[in-house]
Coordinates of C-alpha atoms and ligand atoms in Angstrom, one line a residue:
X950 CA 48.0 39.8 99.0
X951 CA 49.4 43.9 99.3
X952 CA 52.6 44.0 97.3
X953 CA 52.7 47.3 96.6
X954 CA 51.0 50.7 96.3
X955 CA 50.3 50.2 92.7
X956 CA 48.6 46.5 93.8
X957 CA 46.6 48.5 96.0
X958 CA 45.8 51.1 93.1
X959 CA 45.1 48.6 90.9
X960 CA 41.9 47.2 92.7
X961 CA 40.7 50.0 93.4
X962 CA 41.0 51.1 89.7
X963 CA 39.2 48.1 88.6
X964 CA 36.4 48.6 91.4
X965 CA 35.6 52.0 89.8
X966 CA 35.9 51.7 86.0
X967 CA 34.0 50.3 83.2
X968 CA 35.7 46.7 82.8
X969 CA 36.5 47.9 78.8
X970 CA 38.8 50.4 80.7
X971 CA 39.9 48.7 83.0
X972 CA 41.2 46.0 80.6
X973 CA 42.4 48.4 78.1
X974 CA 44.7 49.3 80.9
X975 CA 45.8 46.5 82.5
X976 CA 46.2 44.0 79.2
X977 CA 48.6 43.2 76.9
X978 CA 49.2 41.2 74.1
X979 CA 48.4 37.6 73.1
X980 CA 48.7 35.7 76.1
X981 CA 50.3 38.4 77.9
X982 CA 53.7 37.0 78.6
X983 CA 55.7 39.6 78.4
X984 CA 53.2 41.7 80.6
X985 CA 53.7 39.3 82.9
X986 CA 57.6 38.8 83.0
X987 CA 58.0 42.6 82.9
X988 CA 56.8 42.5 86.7
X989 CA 57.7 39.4 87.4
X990 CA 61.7 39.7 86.2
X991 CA 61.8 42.8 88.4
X992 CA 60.8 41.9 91.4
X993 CA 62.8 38.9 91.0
X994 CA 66.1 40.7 91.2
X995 CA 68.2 40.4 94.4
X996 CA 68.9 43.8 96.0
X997 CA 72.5 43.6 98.3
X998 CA 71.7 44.9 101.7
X999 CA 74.3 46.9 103.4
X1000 CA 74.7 48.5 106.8
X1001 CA 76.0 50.5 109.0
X1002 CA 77.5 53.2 106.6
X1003 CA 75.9 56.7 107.9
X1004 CA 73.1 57.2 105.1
X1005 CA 72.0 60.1 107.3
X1006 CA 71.6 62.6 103.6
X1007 CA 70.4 61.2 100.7
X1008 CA 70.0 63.1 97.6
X1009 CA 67.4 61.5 94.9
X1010 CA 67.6 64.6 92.1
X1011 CA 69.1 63.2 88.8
X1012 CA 69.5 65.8 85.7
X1013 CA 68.2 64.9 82.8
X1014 CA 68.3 66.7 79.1
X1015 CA 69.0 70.3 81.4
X1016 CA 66.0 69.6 83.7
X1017 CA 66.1 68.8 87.6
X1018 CA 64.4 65.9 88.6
X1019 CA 63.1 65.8 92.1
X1020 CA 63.7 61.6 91.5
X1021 CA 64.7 59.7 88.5
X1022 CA 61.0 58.9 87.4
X1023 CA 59.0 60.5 84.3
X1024 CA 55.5 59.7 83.6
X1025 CA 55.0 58.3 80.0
X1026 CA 52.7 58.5 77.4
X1027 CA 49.7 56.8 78.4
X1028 CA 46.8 56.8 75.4
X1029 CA 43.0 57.5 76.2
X1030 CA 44.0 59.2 79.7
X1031 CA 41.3 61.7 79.9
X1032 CA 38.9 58.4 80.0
X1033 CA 40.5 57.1 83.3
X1034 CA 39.7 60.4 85.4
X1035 CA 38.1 63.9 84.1
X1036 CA 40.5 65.6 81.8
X1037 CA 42.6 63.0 83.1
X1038 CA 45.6 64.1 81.6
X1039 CA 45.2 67.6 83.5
X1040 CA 45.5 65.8 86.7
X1041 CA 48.1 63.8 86.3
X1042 CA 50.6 66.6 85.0
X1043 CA 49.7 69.0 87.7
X1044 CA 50.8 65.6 90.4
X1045 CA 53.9 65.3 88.4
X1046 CA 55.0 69.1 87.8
X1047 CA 54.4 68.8 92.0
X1048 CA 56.7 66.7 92.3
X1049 CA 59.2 68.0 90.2
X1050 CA 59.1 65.2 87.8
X1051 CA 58.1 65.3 84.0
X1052 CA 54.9 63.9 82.1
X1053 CA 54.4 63.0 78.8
X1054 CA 51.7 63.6 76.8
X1055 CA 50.6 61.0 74.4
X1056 CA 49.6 61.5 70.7
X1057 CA 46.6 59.9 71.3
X1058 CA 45.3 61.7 74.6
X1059 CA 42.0 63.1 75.6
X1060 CA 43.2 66.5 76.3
X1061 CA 44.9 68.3 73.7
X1062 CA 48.9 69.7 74.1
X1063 CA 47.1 73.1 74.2
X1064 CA 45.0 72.0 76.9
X1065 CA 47.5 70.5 79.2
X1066 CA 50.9 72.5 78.7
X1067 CA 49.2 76.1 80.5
X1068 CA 47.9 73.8 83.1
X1069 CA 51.8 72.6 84.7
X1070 CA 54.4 75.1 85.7
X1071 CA 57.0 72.9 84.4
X1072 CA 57.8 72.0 80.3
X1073 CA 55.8 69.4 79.5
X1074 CA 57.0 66.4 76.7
X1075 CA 55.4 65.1 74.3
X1076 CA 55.1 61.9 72.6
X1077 CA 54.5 61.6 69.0
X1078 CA 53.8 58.3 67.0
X1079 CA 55.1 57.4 63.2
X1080 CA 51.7 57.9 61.2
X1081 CA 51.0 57.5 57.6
X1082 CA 49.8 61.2 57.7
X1083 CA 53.2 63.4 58.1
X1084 CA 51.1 66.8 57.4
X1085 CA 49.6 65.8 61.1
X1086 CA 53.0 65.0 62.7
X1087 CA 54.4 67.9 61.4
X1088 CA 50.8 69.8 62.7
X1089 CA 52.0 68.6 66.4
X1090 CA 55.4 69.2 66.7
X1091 CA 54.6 73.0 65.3
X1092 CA 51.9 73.0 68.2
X1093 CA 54.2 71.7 70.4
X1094 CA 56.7 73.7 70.2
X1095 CA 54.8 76.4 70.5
X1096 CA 53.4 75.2 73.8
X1097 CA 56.7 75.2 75.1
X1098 CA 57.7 71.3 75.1
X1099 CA 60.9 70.6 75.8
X1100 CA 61.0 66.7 75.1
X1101 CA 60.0 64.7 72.2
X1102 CA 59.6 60.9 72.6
X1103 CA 59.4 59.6 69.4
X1104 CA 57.8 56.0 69.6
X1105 CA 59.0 53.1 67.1
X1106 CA 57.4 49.9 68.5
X1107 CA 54.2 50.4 66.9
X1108 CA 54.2 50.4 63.2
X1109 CA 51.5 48.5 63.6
X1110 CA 49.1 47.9 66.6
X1111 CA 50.0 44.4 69.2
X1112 CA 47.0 42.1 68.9
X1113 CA 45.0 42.7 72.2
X1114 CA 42.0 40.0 72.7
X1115 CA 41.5 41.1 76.0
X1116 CA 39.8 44.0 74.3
X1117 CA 37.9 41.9 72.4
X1118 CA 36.6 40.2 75.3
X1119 CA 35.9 43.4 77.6
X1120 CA 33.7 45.4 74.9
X1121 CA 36.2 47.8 73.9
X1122 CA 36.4 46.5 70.3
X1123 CA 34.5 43.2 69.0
X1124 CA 31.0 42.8 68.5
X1125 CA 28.6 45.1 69.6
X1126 CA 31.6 46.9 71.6
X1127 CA 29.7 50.2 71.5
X1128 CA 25.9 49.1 73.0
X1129 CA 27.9 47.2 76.0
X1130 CA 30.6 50.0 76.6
X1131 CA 27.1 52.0 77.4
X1132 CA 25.5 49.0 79.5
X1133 CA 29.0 48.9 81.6
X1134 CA 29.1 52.4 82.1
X1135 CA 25.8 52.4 83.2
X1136 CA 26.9 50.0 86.2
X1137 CA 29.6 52.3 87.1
X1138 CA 27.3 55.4 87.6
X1139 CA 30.1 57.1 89.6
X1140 CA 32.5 56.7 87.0
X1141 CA 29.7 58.0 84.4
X1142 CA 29.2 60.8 85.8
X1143 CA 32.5 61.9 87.0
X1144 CA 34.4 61.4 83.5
X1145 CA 31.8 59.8 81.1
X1146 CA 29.3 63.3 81.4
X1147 CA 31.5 65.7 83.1
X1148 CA 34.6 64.7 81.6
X1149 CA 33.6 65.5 77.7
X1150 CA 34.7 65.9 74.8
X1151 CA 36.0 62.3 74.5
X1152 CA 37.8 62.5 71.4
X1153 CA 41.8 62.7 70.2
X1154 CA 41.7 66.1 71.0
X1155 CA 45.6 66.5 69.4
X1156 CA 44.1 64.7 66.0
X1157 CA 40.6 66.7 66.1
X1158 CA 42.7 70.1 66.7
X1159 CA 44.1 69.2 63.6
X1160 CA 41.7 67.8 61.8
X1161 CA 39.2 70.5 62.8
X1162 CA 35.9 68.6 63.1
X1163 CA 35.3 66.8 66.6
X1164 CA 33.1 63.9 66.0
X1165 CA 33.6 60.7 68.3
X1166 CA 36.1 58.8 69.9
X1167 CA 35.1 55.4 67.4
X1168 CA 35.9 57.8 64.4
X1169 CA 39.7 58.7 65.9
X1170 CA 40.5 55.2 66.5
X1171 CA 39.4 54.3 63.1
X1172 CA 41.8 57.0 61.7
X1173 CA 44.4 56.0 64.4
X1174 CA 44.6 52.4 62.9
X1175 CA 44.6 53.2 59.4
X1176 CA 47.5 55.6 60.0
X1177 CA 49.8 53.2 61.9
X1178 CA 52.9 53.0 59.0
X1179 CA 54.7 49.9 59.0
X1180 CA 57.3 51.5 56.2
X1181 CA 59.0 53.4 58.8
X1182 CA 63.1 53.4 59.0
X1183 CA 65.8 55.1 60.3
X1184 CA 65.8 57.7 57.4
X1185 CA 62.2 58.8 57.9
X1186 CA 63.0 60.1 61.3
X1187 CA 65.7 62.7 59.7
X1188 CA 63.3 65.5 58.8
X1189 CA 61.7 65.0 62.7
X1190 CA 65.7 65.3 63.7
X1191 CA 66.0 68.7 61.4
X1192 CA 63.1 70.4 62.9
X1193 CA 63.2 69.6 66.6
X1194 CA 66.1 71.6 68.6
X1195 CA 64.8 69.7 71.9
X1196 CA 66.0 66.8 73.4
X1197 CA 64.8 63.7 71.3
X1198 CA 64.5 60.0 72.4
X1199 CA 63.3 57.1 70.9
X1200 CA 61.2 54.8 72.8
X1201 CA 60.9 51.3 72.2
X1202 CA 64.2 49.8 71.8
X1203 CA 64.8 46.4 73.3
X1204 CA 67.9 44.9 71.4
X1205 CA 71.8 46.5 71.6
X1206 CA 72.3 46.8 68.0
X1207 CA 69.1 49.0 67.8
X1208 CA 70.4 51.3 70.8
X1209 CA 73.8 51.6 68.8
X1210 CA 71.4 52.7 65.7
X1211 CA 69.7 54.8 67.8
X1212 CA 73.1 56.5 68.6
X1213 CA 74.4 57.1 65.4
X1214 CA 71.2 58.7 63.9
X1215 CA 71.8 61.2 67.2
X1216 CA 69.0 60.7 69.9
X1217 CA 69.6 62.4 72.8
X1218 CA 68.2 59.1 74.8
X1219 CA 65.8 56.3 74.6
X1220 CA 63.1 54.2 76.3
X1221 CA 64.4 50.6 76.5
X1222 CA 60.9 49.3 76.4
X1223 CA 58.4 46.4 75.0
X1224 CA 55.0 49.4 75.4
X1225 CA 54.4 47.5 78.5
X1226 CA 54.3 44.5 77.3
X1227 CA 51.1 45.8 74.7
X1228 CA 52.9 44.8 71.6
X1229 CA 54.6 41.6 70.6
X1230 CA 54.2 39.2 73.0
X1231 CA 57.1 36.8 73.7
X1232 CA 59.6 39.6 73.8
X1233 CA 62.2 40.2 76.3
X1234 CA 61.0 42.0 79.6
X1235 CA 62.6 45.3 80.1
X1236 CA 64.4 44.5 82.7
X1237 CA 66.2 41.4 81.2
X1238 CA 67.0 43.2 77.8
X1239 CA 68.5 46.8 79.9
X1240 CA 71.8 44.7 81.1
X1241 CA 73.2 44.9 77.4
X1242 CA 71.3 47.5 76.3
X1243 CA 73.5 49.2 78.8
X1244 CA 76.9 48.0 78.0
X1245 CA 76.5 48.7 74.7
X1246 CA 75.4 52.5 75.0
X1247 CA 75.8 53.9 78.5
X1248 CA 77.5 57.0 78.7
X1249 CA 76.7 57.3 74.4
X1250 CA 73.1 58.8 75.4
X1251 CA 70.7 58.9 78.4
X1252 CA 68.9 55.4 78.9
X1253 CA 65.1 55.5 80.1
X1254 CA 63.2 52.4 81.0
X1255 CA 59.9 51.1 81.3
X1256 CA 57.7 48.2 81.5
X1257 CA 56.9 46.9 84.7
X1258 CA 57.2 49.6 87.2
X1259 CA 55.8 49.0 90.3
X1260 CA 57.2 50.5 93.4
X1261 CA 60.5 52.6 94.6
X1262 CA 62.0 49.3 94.8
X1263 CA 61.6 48.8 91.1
X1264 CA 63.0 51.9 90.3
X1265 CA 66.3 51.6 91.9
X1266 CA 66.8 47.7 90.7
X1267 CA 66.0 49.1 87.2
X1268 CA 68.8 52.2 87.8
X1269 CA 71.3 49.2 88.9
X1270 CA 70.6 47.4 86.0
X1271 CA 71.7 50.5 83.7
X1272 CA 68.7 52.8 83.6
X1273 CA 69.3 56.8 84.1
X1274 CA 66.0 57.1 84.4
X1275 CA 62.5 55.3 84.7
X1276 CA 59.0 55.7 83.0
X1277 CA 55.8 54.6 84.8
X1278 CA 52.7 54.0 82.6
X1279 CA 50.2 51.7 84.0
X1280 CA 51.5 52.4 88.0
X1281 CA 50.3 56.2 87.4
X1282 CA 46.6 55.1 85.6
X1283 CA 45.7 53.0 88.2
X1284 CA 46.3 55.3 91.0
X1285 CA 44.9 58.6 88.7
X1286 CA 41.6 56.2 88.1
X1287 CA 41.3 55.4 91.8
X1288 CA 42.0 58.5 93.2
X1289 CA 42.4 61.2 90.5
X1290 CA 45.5 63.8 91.2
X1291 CA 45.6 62.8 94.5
X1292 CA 45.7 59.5 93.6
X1293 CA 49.3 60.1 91.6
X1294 CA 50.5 62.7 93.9
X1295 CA 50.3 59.6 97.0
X1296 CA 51.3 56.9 94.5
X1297 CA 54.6 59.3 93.6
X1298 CA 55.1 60.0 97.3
X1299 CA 55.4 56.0 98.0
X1300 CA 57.5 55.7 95.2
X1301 CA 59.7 58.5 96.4
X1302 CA 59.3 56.9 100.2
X1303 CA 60.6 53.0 99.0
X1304 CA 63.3 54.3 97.2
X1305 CA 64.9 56.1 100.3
X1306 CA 64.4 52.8 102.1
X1307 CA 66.0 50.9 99.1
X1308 CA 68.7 53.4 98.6
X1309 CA 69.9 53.3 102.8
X1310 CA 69.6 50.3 102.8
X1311 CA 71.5 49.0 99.8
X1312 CA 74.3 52.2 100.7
X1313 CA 73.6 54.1 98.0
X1314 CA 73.8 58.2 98.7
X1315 CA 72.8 59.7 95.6
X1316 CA 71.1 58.0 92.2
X1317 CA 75.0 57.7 90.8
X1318 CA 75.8 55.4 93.6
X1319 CA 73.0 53.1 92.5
X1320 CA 75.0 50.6 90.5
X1321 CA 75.4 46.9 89.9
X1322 CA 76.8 46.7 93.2
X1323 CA 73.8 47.5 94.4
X1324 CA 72.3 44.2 93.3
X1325 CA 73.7 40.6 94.5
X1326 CA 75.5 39.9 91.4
X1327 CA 74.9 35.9 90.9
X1328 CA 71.1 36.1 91.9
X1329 CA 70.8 39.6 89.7
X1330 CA 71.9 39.3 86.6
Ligands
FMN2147 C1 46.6 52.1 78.5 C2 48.0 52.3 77.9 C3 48.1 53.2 76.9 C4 49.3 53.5 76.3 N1 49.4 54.4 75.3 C5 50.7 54.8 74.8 C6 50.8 55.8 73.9 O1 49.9 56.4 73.5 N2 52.1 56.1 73.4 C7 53.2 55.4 73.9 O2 54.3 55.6 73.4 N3 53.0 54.4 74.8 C8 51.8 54.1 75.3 N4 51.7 53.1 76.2 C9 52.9 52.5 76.8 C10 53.5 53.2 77.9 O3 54.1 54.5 77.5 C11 54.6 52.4 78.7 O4 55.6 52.1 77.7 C12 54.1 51.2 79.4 O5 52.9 51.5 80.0 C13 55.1 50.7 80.4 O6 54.7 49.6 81.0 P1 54.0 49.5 82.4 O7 52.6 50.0 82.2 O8 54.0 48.1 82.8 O9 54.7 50.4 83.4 C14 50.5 52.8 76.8 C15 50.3 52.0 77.9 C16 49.1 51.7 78.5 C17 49.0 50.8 79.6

């Protein structure tokens, strides 16, 4: 059944890549629960029809931390993009800075900041992760800066990696992961050739900039995992606070009392987010935790959500529900793996396309008129 573009994007993804990709992209943790209520919640939530109101002009352009947004939708940090598409984080920042919306590059990408920033005509941000090894997060937000990013989005839901067993299943970890990561590439000679030849290096190019001596991609995650710090608090993030100017948000909150934390110590916004349901399974789906998130913070600092993202539609329930603005992860990899920059720069088009249809028809005229009255109250929340 078609649900949406991303459905759509999704098979197509899963046609093309090695299935160890493919799963790393589409799993989650555990049983996958929370993956599944993240989509499921959404989609579930009544929008309130309305007609007859002259919707002749609509205006989707939201600001956000002193930046036009051509719609309230960023991409975020997506891990290990460069191994979806060739120098796959390239492409997708060049569909996003066409659209007028931002991307985030993840610690943990392919293509290094230094790589990716020159390539967009619009400030790239940058997502940096809590590790054990301050001397490298200090390394990145130096190079960062000096790229010219405007954003940091500081993660906090992984001080320590979600159990994934789909993984373990598809090859990308477990036993003899690396022998059939080669035999499923070898099935996929389109895929091999595009991004698994032509694609190279495949390492952590932020982490082997700093650490100065590419080897592979095995040796990075090794260093990735030993690095997670599960000793991080509130204080450690002060120094980050001192020496980044930018706009700062932290990404990962799901519970009120955290957002009023994340308040106090100063973030400019955050991600109300459960990593896409990657982390600890059971946890509430975005869109169920943003209702209080939202009365407990709105107006205090700008909310971002993600986690279960799939279409226009999505994006204006999530906007209703208390969002400024949304994150896409998994919606963007699909249709990057499918179709490359193309791929995003149509999947961002529909996006844009559903929310006109959503916004006319629910009587909204600009993003600020999306509200809860845009949803049918007893159904919606
Ligand atoms: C393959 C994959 C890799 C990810 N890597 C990162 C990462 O490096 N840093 C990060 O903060 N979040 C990462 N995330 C989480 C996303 O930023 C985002 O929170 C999540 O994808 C949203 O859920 P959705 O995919 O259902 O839209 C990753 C998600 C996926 C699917």
């Amino acid at each position: 059944m078609i649900i949406s573009a991303s459905t759509d994007y999704r098979a197509a993804a899963k046609s093309k890549l090695p299935p160890f990709l493919f799963h790393y992209a589409d799993g989650g943790a555990y049983a996958e629960h929370t993956l599944r209520h993240n989509v499921s919640d959404l989609s579930e939530i009544a929008l309130r029809q309305r007609v007859l109101r002259n919707m002749s002009e609509l205006n989707l352009e939201t600001q956000l931390f002193n930046e036009t947004l051509s719609m309230p939708v960023a991409l975020a940090p997506v891990g290990l993009t460069g191994m979806f598409a060739r120098r796959g984080e390239v492409q997708a920042a060049r569909a996003a800075a066409a659209k007028g919306i931002p991307f985030t590059l993840s610690t943990v990408s392919v293509c290094p900041i230094e790589e990716v920033a020159p390539a967009i005509n619009r400030p790239m941000w940058f997502q940096l992760y809590v590790l054990k090894d301050r001397g490298f997060m200090k390394n990145a937000l130096e190079r960062a800066k000096t790229a010219g990013v405007t954003t940091l989005v500081f993660t906090v839901d992984m001080p320590t990696p979600g159990a994934r067993y789909r993984d373990a299943h598809s090859g990308m970890s477990g036993p003899n992961a690396a022998m059939r990561r080669m035999l499923q590439a070898m099935t996929h000679p389109q895929w091999a050739f595009d991004v698994g030849l032509m694609g190279r290096p495949h390492d952590l190019g932020n982490i082997s900039t700093y650490r100065g001596n590419p080897t592979g991609l095995a040796d990075y995650i090794g260093w990735l995992a030993n690095n997670f710090d599960p000793s991080i608090s509130w204080k450690d993030l002060e120094w980050i606070r001192d020496f980044w100017d930018g706009p700062m948000i932290i990404k990962g909150i799901l519970d009120p009392e955290d957002a009023k934390d994340a308040v106090k110590f100063g973030a400019d916004g955050i991600v109300v987010s459960n990593h896409g349901g990657r982390q600890l399974d059971g946890v509430l789906s975005s869109a169920r935790a943003m209702p209080a998130i939202a009365d407990a913070v709105k107006g205090d600092l700008k909310i971002l959500a993600d986690s279960g993202i799939r279409s226009g539609l999505d994006v204006v329930r999530m906007i209703a529900l208390g969002a400024d603005t949304v994150m896409l992860g998994r919606a963007f990899l699909y249709a990057l793996a499918a179709a490359g920059e193309a791929g995003v720069s149509n999947l961002l088009d529909l996006f844009e396309k559903e929310m006109r249809v959503a916004m006319v028809l629910t009587g909204a005229k600009s993003i600020s008129e999306i509200s809860a009255e845009s949803l049918v109250r007893e159904l919606g929340r």
